[in-house]
Tab-separated table of C-alpha atoms and ligand atoms in Angstrom:
chain	number	residue	atom	x	y	z
U	1	MET	CA	16.451	3.619	-2.744
U	2	LYS	CA	14.990	0.142	-2.256
U	3	ILE	CA	11.292	0.115	-1.261
U	4	MET	CA	9.391	-2.910	0.021
U	5	VAL	CA	5.568	-2.953	0.071
U	6	THR	CA	3.502	-5.299	2.265
U	7	GLY	CA	-0.035	-6.306	1.261
U	8	SER	CA	0.692	-5.676	-2.436
U	9	ASN	CA	-2.477	-7.538	-3.532
U	10	GLY	CA	-4.704	-5.017	-1.676
U	11	LEU	CA	-6.218	-1.824	-3.072
U	12	LEU	CA	-3.468	0.506	-1.848
U	13	GLY	CA	-0.793	-2.159	-2.381
U	14	GLN	CA	-1.683	-2.476	-6.065
U	15	LYS	CA	-1.700	1.286	-6.624
U	16	LEU	CA	1.707	1.533	-4.959
U	17	ILE	CA	3.177	-1.176	-7.167
U	18	HIS	CA	1.753	0.419	-10.350
U	19	ALA	CA	3.154	3.842	-9.382
U	20	LEU	CA	6.530	2.707	-8.026
U	21	VAL	CA	7.319	0.435	-10.955
U	22	GLN	CA	7.407	3.559	-13.167
U	23	ARG	CA	10.242	5.015	-11.085
U	24	SER	CA	13.609	4.064	-12.567
U	25	ASP	CA	15.378	5.650	-9.568
U	26	LEU	CA	13.811	3.124	-7.155
U	27	GLU	CA	14.184	-0.630	-6.642
U	28	LEU	CA	10.854	-2.260	-5.833
U	29	ILE	CA	9.984	-5.340	-3.787
U	30	ALA	CA	6.326	-6.404	-3.582
U	31	THR	CA	5.159	-8.769	-0.838
U	32	ALA	CA	1.760	-10.237	0.017
U	33	ARG	CA	0.369	-13.401	1.520
U	34	GLY	CA	0.214	-16.226	-1.012
U	35	THR	CA	0.762	-15.607	-4.699
U	36	ASN	CA	1.139	-12.346	-6.579
U	37	ARG	CA	-2.326	-11.579	-8.000
U	38	LEU	CA	-1.213	-8.586	-10.102
U	39	GLN	CA	-1.243	-9.042	-13.865
U	40	ALA	CA	1.832	-6.883	-14.429
U	41	GLN	CA	4.761	-8.728	-12.881
U	42	ALA	CA	7.716	-7.033	-14.589
U	43	GLY	CA	9.961	-4.372	-13.099
U	44	TYR	CA	9.890	-5.604	-9.504
U	45	THR	CA	10.531	-8.718	-7.468
U	46	TYR	CA	7.779	-10.513	-5.563
U	47	TYR	CA	8.002	-12.501	-2.331
U	48	SER	CA	5.237	-14.222	-0.452
U	49	LEU	CA	5.171	-12.753	3.061
U	50	ASP	CA	2.690	-13.295	5.867
U	51	VAL	CA	3.368	-10.320	8.106
U	52	ARG	CA	2.039	-12.171	11.166
U	53	GLU	CA	5.048	-14.502	11.011
U	54	GLN	CA	7.857	-12.893	13.014
U	55	ALA	CA	10.649	-15.114	11.666
U	56	GLN	CA	9.509	-14.682	8.046
U	57	VAL	CA	9.414	-10.898	8.380
U	58	LEU	CA	12.844	-10.697	9.966
U	59	GLU	CA	14.442	-13.211	7.609
U	60	LEU	CA	13.152	-11.509	4.448
U	61	CYS	CA	14.123	-8.027	5.652
U	62	LEU	CA	17.620	-9.167	6.643
U	63	ALA	CA	18.059	-10.841	3.252
U	64	LEU	CA	16.730	-7.955	1.102
U	65	LYS	CA	17.620	-4.930	3.257
U	66	PRO	CA	15.048	-2.448	1.943
U	67	ASP	CA	15.645	1.213	2.803
U	68	VAL	CA	11.929	1.819	3.296
U	69	ILE	CA	8.990	-0.496	4.030
U	70	ILE	CA	5.463	0.708	3.202
U	71	HIS	CA	3.164	-1.388	5.371
U	72	THR	CA	-0.349	-1.606	3.887
U	73	ALA	CA	-1.382	-5.135	4.966
U	74	ALA	CA	-4.118	-5.117	7.596
U	75	MET	CA	-7.493	-6.526	8.588
U	76	THR	CA	-9.528	-3.680	7.131
U	77	GLN	CA	-13.160	-4.863	7.434
U	78	VAL	CA	-14.374	-3.046	10.517
U	79	ASP	CA	-17.153	-5.497	11.444
U	80	ASP	CA	-14.827	-8.513	10.948
U	81	CYS	CA	-12.421	-6.936	13.444
U	82	GLU	CA	-15.239	-6.704	15.985
U	83	ASP	CA	-16.069	-10.408	15.448
U	84	GLN	CA	-12.510	-11.729	15.223
U	85	GLN	CA	-10.657	-9.652	17.778
U	86	GLU	CA	-7.737	-12.005	18.292
U	87	ALA	CA	-7.060	-12.325	14.561
U	88	CYS	CA	-7.439	-8.569	14.150
U	89	TRP	CA	-4.903	-7.854	16.900
U	90	LYS	CA	-2.416	-10.330	15.448
U	91	LEU	CA	-2.519	-8.671	12.029
U	92	ASN	CA	-3.073	-5.018	12.925
U	93	VAL	CA	-0.838	-4.796	15.995
U	94	THR	CA	1.505	-7.763	16.504
U	95	ALA	CA	2.612	-7.755	12.850
U	96	VAL	CA	3.581	-4.084	13.243
U	97	ALA	CA	5.795	-5.086	16.168
U	98	HIS	CA	7.507	-7.611	13.859
U	99	LEU	CA	8.083	-4.927	11.227
U	100	ILE	CA	9.449	-2.497	13.818
U	101	GLU	CA	11.872	-5.193	14.982
U	102	ALA	CA	12.980	-5.817	11.381
U	103	CYS	CA	13.328	-2.087	10.587
U	104	ASP	CA	15.418	-1.681	13.713
U	105	ALA	CA	17.702	-4.526	12.626
U	106	ILE	CA	18.337	-3.118	9.136
U	107	ASN	CA	17.922	0.620	9.866
U	108	ALA	CA	14.945	0.911	7.502
U	109	HIS	CA	12.283	3.616	7.502
U	110	LEU	CA	8.714	2.355	8.109
U	111	VAL	CA	5.732	4.023	6.435
U	112	HIS	CA	2.724	2.700	8.318
U	113	LEU	CA	-0.946	3.069	7.312
U	114	SER	CA	-3.528	4.167	9.874
U	115	THR	CA	-7.104	5.418	9.896
U	116	ASP	CA	-9.653	8.085	10.844
U	117	PHE	CA	-11.367	5.334	12.900
U	118	ILE	CA	-8.932	6.088	15.750
U	119	PHE	CA	-11.224	9.109	16.386
U	120	ASP	CA	-14.715	9.169	17.922
U	121	GLY	CA	-16.137	11.456	15.234
U	122	ALA	CA	-17.370	14.118	17.669
U	123	ALA	CA	-15.242	16.904	16.214
U	124	GLY	CA	-13.978	16.189	12.706
U	125	PRO	CA	-12.299	17.145	10.466
U	126	TYR	CA	-9.170	16.270	12.417
U	127	ASP	CA	-5.585	17.474	12.246
U	128	GLU	CA	-2.584	15.321	13.232
U	129	MET	CA	-2.571	16.629	16.827
U	130	ALA	CA	-6.201	15.744	17.646
U	131	ALA	CA	-6.820	13.371	20.552
U	132	ALA	CA	-7.770	9.821	19.539
U	133	ASN	CA	-10.710	7.948	21.061
U	134	PRO	CA	-11.588	4.878	18.968
U	135	LEU	CA	-15.140	3.483	19.063
U	136	SER	CA	-14.447	0.115	17.381
U	137	PHE	CA	-12.012	-2.741	17.893
U	138	TYR	CA	-10.536	-1.949	14.452
U	139	GLY	CA	-9.871	1.636	15.586
U	140	LYS	CA	-8.377	0.403	18.862
U	141	SER	CA	-6.056	-1.976	17.023
U	142	LYS	CA	-4.859	0.717	14.614
U	143	LEU	CA	-4.260	3.146	17.495
U	144	ALA	CA	-2.311	0.475	19.399
U	145	ALA	CA	-0.091	0.015	16.319
U	146	GLU	CA	0.511	3.774	16.164
U	147	LYS	CA	1.584	3.672	19.836
U	148	LEU	CA	4.097	0.918	19.074
U	149	LEU	CA	5.692	3.248	16.533
U	150	LEU	CA	5.599	6.289	18.829
U	151	ASP	CA	7.326	4.239	21.542
U	152	SER	CA	9.930	2.798	19.167
U	153	SER	CA	13.289	4.230	18.245
U	154	ILE	CA	13.033	3.512	14.510
U	155	SER	CA	12.526	6.087	11.751
U	156	TYR	CA	8.830	6.114	10.752
U	157	ALA	CA	5.896	7.961	9.228
U	158	ILE	CA	2.294	7.193	10.126
U	159	ILE	CA	-0.046	7.881	7.218
U	160	ARG	CA	-3.655	8.229	8.347
U	161	THR	CA	-6.325	7.949	5.695
U	162	VAL	CA	-10.125	7.917	5.209
U	163	LEU	CA	-12.603	5.805	3.193
U	164	VAL	CA	-10.414	4.748	0.269
U	165	TYR	CA	-11.954	4.141	-3.172
U	166	GLY	CA	-10.625	3.014	-6.530
U	167	VAL	CA	-10.430	0.214	-9.048
U	168	ALA	CA	-8.085	-2.710	-8.561
U	169	GLU	CA	-7.566	-6.125	-10.141
U	170	ASP	CA	-9.027	-9.210	-8.505
U	171	MET	CA	-10.449	-7.256	-5.577
U	172	SER	CA	-11.095	-9.257	-2.430
U	173	ARG	CA	-13.437	-6.451	-1.287
U	174	SER	CA	-15.334	-3.623	-2.978
U	175	ASN	CA	-15.360	0.022	-1.952
U	176	ILE	CA	-17.945	2.771	-1.611
U	177	VAL	CA	-17.760	4.365	-5.079
U	178	LEU	CA	-17.802	1.062	-7.006
U	179	TRP	CA	-20.531	-0.290	-4.750
U	180	ALA	CA	-22.686	2.859	-5.095
U	181	LYS	CA	-22.354	2.939	-8.894
U	182	SER	CA	-23.302	-0.713	-9.241
U	183	ALA	CA	-26.239	-0.490	-6.771
U	184	LEU	CA	-27.591	2.683	-8.408
U	185	GLU	CA	-27.357	1.065	-11.849
U	186	LYS	CA	-29.467	-1.863	-10.621
U	187	GLY	CA	-32.095	0.600	-9.361
U	188	GLN	CA	-32.511	-1.350	-6.121
U	189	PRO	CA	-33.689	0.329	-2.900
U	190	LEU	CA	-30.730	1.784	-0.983
U	191	ARG	CA	-30.551	2.861	2.648
U	192	ILE	CA	-27.707	5.356	2.930
U	193	VAL	CA	-26.387	6.872	6.123
U	194	SER	CA	-26.677	10.660	6.266
U	195	ASP	CA	-24.959	11.543	9.551
U	196	GLN	CA	-21.488	10.104	8.834
U	197	PHE	CA	-19.115	12.590	7.219
U	198	ARG	CA	-15.805	11.700	5.547
U	199	THR	CA	-13.137	13.037	3.159
U	200	PRO	CA	-13.132	10.059	0.724
U	201	THR	CA	-9.713	9.204	-0.658
U	202	LEU	CA	-8.812	8.204	-4.197
U	203	ALA	CA	-6.483	5.194	-3.894
U	204	GLU	CA	-4.027	6.812	-6.357
U	205	ASP	CA	-3.832	9.912	-4.119
U	206	LEU	CA	-3.142	7.756	-1.074
U	207	ALA	CA	-0.391	5.931	-2.958
U	208	SER	CA	1.166	9.248	-3.983
U	209	GLY	CA	1.115	10.442	-0.348
U	210	CYS	CA	2.799	7.218	0.802
U	211	ILE	CA	5.473	7.564	-1.894
U	212	LEU	CA	6.152	11.198	-0.921
U	213	ALA	CA	6.552	10.094	2.715
U	214	ALA	CA	8.738	7.129	1.726
U	215	THR	CA	11.126	8.959	-0.611
U	216	GLN	CA	11.499	11.880	1.819
U	217	ARG	CA	11.798	9.552	4.811
U	218	ALA	CA	9.191	11.833	6.406
U	219	GLN	CA	9.011	11.654	10.192
U	220	GLY	CA	5.844	11.586	12.296
U	221	ILE	CA	2.114	11.605	11.565
U	222	TYR	CA	0.539	12.772	8.275
U	223	ASN	CA	-3.077	13.039	7.181
U	224	ILE	CA	-3.466	11.786	3.604
U	225	SER	CA	-7.048	11.813	2.291
U	226	GLY	CA	-9.320	13.488	-0.220
U	227	LYS	CA	-9.992	17.207	0.237
U	228	ASP	CA	-13.800	17.259	-0.027
U	229	GLN	CA	-15.748	16.513	3.154
U	230	MET	CA	-19.249	15.101	2.613
U	231	SER	CA	-21.794	12.808	4.191
U	232	VAL	CA	-22.000	9.251	2.863
U	233	LEU	CA	-25.464	10.184	1.523
U	234	GLU	CA	-24.001	13.145	-0.375
U	235	LEU	CA	-21.195	10.898	-1.659
U	236	VAL	CA	-23.699	8.447	-3.146
U	237	LYS	CA	-25.738	11.317	-4.639
U	238	ARG	CA	-22.585	12.777	-6.210
U	239	VAL	CA	-21.787	9.367	-7.731
U	240	ALA	CA	-25.386	9.250	-9.062
U	241	ALA	CA	-25.094	12.773	-10.490
U	242	TYR	CA	-21.765	11.976	-12.133
U	243	PHE	CA	-23.141	8.887	-13.891
U	244	ASP	CA	-26.571	10.458	-14.468
U	245	LEU	CA	-28.319	7.754	-12.404
U	246	SER	CA	-31.616	8.116	-10.561
U	247	THR	CA	-31.615	8.762	-6.801
U	248	ASP	CA	-35.329	7.855	-6.420
U	249	GLN	CA	-34.556	4.573	-4.681
U	250	ILE	CA	-32.303	6.144	-2.019
U	251	SER	CA	-33.666	6.496	1.484
U	252	GLU	CA	-31.803	8.268	4.229
U	253	VAL	CA	-30.924	6.473	7.485
U	254	SER	CA	-29.095	7.519	10.629
U	255	THR	CA	-26.119	5.733	12.182
U	256	ASP	CA	-28.371	4.653	15.065
U	257	GLU	CA	-30.946	3.150	12.676
U	258	LEU	CA	-28.224	1.283	10.742
U	259	ASN	CA	-27.111	-0.445	13.939
U	260	GLN	CA	-23.892	-1.916	12.486
U	261	LYS	CA	-21.845	-4.371	14.520
U	262	ALA	CA	-18.875	-2.026	14.976
U	263	ARG	CA	-19.574	1.575	15.997
U	264	ARG	CA	-18.556	4.156	13.377
U	265	PRO	CA	-17.415	7.711	14.084
U	266	LYS	CA	-19.926	10.295	12.826
U	267	ILE	CA	-17.836	13.233	11.647
U	268	THR	CA	-14.289	12.560	10.557
U	269	GLY	CA	-12.335	13.745	7.522
U	270	PHE	CA	-8.918	15.325	7.661
U	271	VAL	CA	-7.202	18.685	7.615
U	272	LEU	CA	-4.434	18.293	5.023
U	273	ASP	CA	-2.333	21.411	5.673
U	274	LYS	CA	0.665	19.524	7.101
U	275	ALA	CA	0.866	17.018	4.228
U	276	ARG	CA	0.530	19.824	1.672
U	277	ARG	CA	3.170	21.966	3.368
U	278	GLU	CA	5.738	19.316	4.306
U	279	LEU	CA	5.264	16.592	1.685
U	280	GLY	CA	3.902	18.541	-1.297
U	281	TYR	CA	0.768	16.355	-1.277
U	282	GLU	CA	-2.201	17.569	-3.354
U	283	PRO	CA	-5.232	15.294	-3.859
U	284	HIS	CA	-7.763	15.279	-6.682
U	285	SER	CA	-11.282	16.618	-6.112
U	286	PHE	CA	-13.977	13.948	-5.563
U	287	GLU	CA	-15.371	14.423	-9.089
U	288	GLU	CA	-11.852	14.128	-10.583
U	289	GLY	CA	-11.480	10.921	-8.593
U	290	ILE	CA	-14.743	9.479	-9.947
U	291	ALA	CA	-13.625	10.433	-13.472
U	292	LEU	CA	-10.414	8.447	-13.000
U	293	VAL	CA	-12.340	5.467	-11.623
U	294	MET	CA	-14.683	5.632	-14.602
U	295	SER	CA	-11.807	5.721	-17.095
U	296	GLN	CA	-10.381	2.587	-15.442
U	297	THR	CA	-13.659	0.635	-15.322
U	298	ALA	CA	-14.210	1.429	-19.011
U	299	GLN	CA	-10.922	-0.306	-19.906
R	1	NAP	N1	-9.777	1.035	2.723
R	1	NAP	C1	-10.084	2.045	3.538
R	1	NAP	O1	-11.157	2.654	3.419
R	1	NAP	C2	-9.099	2.477	4.605
R	1	NAP	C3	-9.430	3.556	5.425
R	1	NAP	C4	-8.526	3.938	6.416
R	1	NAP	C5	-7.327	3.271	6.563
R	1	NAP	N2	-7.029	2.223	5.748
R	1	NAP	C6	-5.758	1.513	5.952
R	1	NAP	O2	-5.032	1.537	4.733
R	1	NAP	C7	-4.285	0.322	4.588
R	1	NAP	C8	-4.526	-0.285	3.218
R	1	NAP	O3	-5.898	-0.562	3.058
R	1	NAP	P1	-6.505	-1.178	1.728
R	1	NAP	O4	-7.749	-0.412	1.419
R	1	NAP	O5	-5.452	-1.307	0.689
R	1	NAP	O6	-6.934	-2.609	2.281
R	1	NAP	P2	-7.180	-3.989	1.509
R	1	NAP	O7	-7.547	-3.725	0.084
R	1	NAP	O8	-8.118	-4.749	2.378
R	1	NAP	O9	-5.744	-4.655	1.514
R	1	NAP	C9	-5.185	-5.240	2.657
R	1	NAP	C10	-4.295	-6.343	2.169
R	1	NAP	O10	-3.675	-6.967	3.307
R	1	NAP	C11	-3.473	-8.301	2.932
R	1	NAP	N3	-3.230	-9.193	4.067
R	1	NAP	C12	-4.137	-9.714	4.914
R	1	NAP	N4	-3.523	-10.512	5.811
R	1	NAP	C13	-2.207	-10.511	5.502
R	1	NAP	C14	-1.077	-11.152	6.042
R	1	NAP	N5	-1.189	-11.935	7.118
R	1	NAP	N6	0.133	-10.948	5.472
R	1	NAP	C15	0.250	-10.152	4.396
R	1	NAP	N7	-0.802	-9.500	3.825
R	1	NAP	C16	-2.016	-9.682	4.375
R	1	NAP	C17	-4.759	-8.695	2.218
R	1	NAP	O11	-4.498	-9.850	1.457
R	1	NAP	P3	-5.623	-10.612	0.617
R	1	NAP	O12	-5.904	-9.702	-0.568
R	1	NAP	O13	-4.939	-11.877	0.234
R	1	NAP	O14	-6.803	-10.758	1.508
R	1	NAP	C18	-5.048	-7.450	1.407
R	1	NAP	O15	-4.544	-7.567	0.098
R	1	NAP	C19	-4.668	-0.552	5.771
R	1	NAP	O16	-3.665	-0.450	6.757
R	1	NAP	C20	-5.956	0.055	6.288
R	1	NAP	O17	-6.130	-0.162	7.671
R	1	NAP	C21	-7.888	1.811	4.763
């Protein structure tokens, strides 16, 4: 099986490349915009691909004919999406249309990444059948991309995930666990939101869920996240406890007090029964995830 990954310089993209390169039964193609920023460049081929460019997407797919495409590239900063709506739509929606067109042309299976931000957070944790109602432009764009897939005739899996954390090389953005550890170590005052609940996801677990869906050519929607639901405040306190750092500087704030540009859903997190049953997915606990992150930062 030949697997192509988009956005291979991103957090999930990197984890996918590191995991897939170990698989001698698979042929791997990494793609990202610009140059390959991964240190390890053996065992796969790399192509520069801007997924917003329809002709580029089609041309590369016709030339390489992957069996499966795992599409991770996206505009993922929620407040940026609110500010730059046209750019967000082009990357999060129109590019998916290009990939659907290419998959249709070469009969490839598309594994597409989506988010808990398609929900309004009134009734989490959510299963795959729950009704979406996005609060932010990011959420709207990701839901619109899901609809393109639902309305298409290609073979696809939608992988929805939640608050991804992990260590990657040359990160263009941080994530909650790394940020919390570093801020707690500095002992600076922290305002942490206490009424947003999530099932934070270890990037390695998300990659394993995507690979299970890709190799099984799984059909439909799957929740792939961590298994422990907690508030963001509890998350930061659990990071502090793990690293034996003081929580004295933490003050609790509400979503309303934070007043972020894009609205966030309050209670999300996912029910994982379907992914466990159909894909054989089993995530680490949150503390196991932090332990893995720590072992990687110590390297
Ligand atoms: N991270 C989360 O908490 C979270 C939660 C729910 C869902 N998701 C979804 O999971 C997926 C993966 O997220 P992630 O955490 O791996 O995000 P990420 O680290 O921000 O990676 C996204 C990658 O997309 C690349 N990209 C941007 N524009 C591109 C273009 N025009 N062509 C090709 N690549 C482009 C970026 O390239 P540069 O590195 O060059 O900027 C970046 O490497 C996304 O679909 C996201 O919506 C993420």
